[in-house]
Amino acid sequence: MSKIKIAELFYSIQGEGRYMGVPSVFLRTFGCNFKCAGFGMPKGELSTEVEAIASRIHEFKKYEELPLVSTGCDSYASWDPRFKDLSPMLTTDAIADRITQILPFNEWQDEHLVITGGEPLLGWQRAYPDLLIHPKMANLKEITFETNGTQKLTPEFKNFLIEWQMPHVDFTPEVTFSVSAKLSCSGEERHEAIRPDIVCEYEEVGYAYLKFVVATEEDAEEAIETADIYRAEGFTGPVYLMPVGGVESVYTLNNRRVAELAMKNGLRYSDRLQVPLFKNEWGT
Ligand code: SF4
């Protein structure tokens, strides 16, 4: 039986992208290949907010007790090794059990599964088949992988996902890749963050879209230029602009502006409903 290191497992409303508003189980895996310390910072500067939290790590017994941050990656504890002990390693059996406990009717109905991170397409690709073929997951119809779009699918996992989407008697399961490709405002290196070859491969397996986190007109211009690079490699999915802001004060400063930039450029707007609805607390 496979195991996955889980930072969070909770039931909420999907606040972003294609399934915005859909009741969803979120499985947040541990580990990421990026840090995204540039979010919310002046150009060229990196956030150090997490350093102060890490220096008080002994004060926090549970993941949910950790402070939220207004700059850098808002899910820092799902990949920063200093917080790794707050994320248990669970068997796929235990995960399937917990999922049925948190579903409102203790079985899959119209809910959607979001596998997020961290970066969920790191090594856990080898464990997901065990989870997805578990009898308690039999009625699951839709999965989204929220990925940064830099991790190639293994041939085994790619084949598994294609087979998983074979029509059932009364429904056809569907896989979505919500690709949050990182622009320069993330602080990550462009040649590592922008991998159209990998994202085009996701389109061979499921529905994929690009979702760029932006704060300014300059970011929106970079998003449009970057989307063109993906298009030139053959990417066909839609493109969303989403406001930066893991805390409400930052989000409300730029959500309307980003919606206007999306309209002006004929792109889709993604909200982050978890911020106005739930203040982006852990477990939302
Ligand atoms: S890719 Fe996502 S999870 Fe990883 S550091 Fe960046 S924002 Fe955080």
PDB file of C-alpha atoms and ligand atoms in Angstrom, residues 31-36 39 73-76 78-79 117-119 148 180 182 186 188, ligand 1:
ATOM      1  CA  GLY A  31       6.869  19.181  -1.056  1.00  0.00           C
ATOM      2  CA  CYS A  32       7.545  21.751  -3.778  1.00  0.00           C
ATOM      3  CA  ASN A  33      10.391  22.472  -6.167  1.00  0.00           C
ATOM      4  CA  PHE A  34       9.903  26.269  -5.788  1.00  0.00           C
ATOM      5  CA  LYS A  35       9.726  28.855  -2.983  1.00  0.00           C
ATOM      6  CA  CYS A  36       7.923  31.771  -4.717  1.00  0.00           C
ATOM      7  CA  PHE A  39       4.961  37.204  -4.301  1.00  0.00           C
ATOM      8  CA  CYS A  73       4.025  31.481  -0.856  1.00  0.00           C
ATOM      9  CA  ASP A  74       0.780  31.350   1.146  1.00  0.00           C
ATOM     10  CA  SER A  75       1.139  27.568   1.602  1.00  0.00           C
ATOM     11  CA  TYR A  76       4.760  27.687   2.788  1.00  0.00           C
ATOM     12  CA  SER A  78       3.344  22.475   2.712  1.00  0.00           C
ATOM     13  CA  TRP A  79       6.911  22.391   1.391  1.00  0.00           C
ATOM     14  CA  GLY A 117       0.400  21.374  -2.774  1.00  0.00           C
ATOM     15  CA  GLY A 118       3.136  22.272  -2.618  1.00  0.00           C
ATOM     16  CA  GLU A 119       3.652  20.724  -6.011  1.00  0.00           C
ATOM     17  CA  ASN A 148       3.055  24.756 -11.191  1.00  0.00           C
ATOM     18  CA  SER A 180      -0.270  28.110 -12.158  1.00  0.00           C
ATOM     19  CA  LYS A 182       5.082  31.276 -12.224  1.00  0.00           C
ATOM     20  CA  SER A 186       7.135  34.886  -7.994  1.00  0.00           C
ATOM     21  CA  GLU A 188      11.505  32.023  -9.618  1.00  0.00           C
TER      22      GLU A 188
HETATM   23  S1  SF4 B   1       4.811  26.614  -6.682  1.00  0.00           S
HETATM   24 FE1  SF4 B   1       2.988  26.966  -5.426  1.00  0.00          FE
HETATM   25  S2  SF4 B   1       3.316  25.787  -3.536  1.00  0.00           S
HETATM   26 FE2  SF4 B   1       5.285  25.924  -4.599  1.00  0.00          FE
HETATM   27  S3  SF4 B   1       6.282  27.660  -3.636  1.00  0.00           S
HETATM   28 FE3  SF4 B   1       5.217  28.428  -5.471  1.00  0.00          FE
HETATM   29  S4  SF4 B   1       3.186  29.104  -4.773  1.00  0.00           S
HETATM   30 FE4  SF4 B   1       4.097  27.821  -3.161  1.00  0.00          FE
END
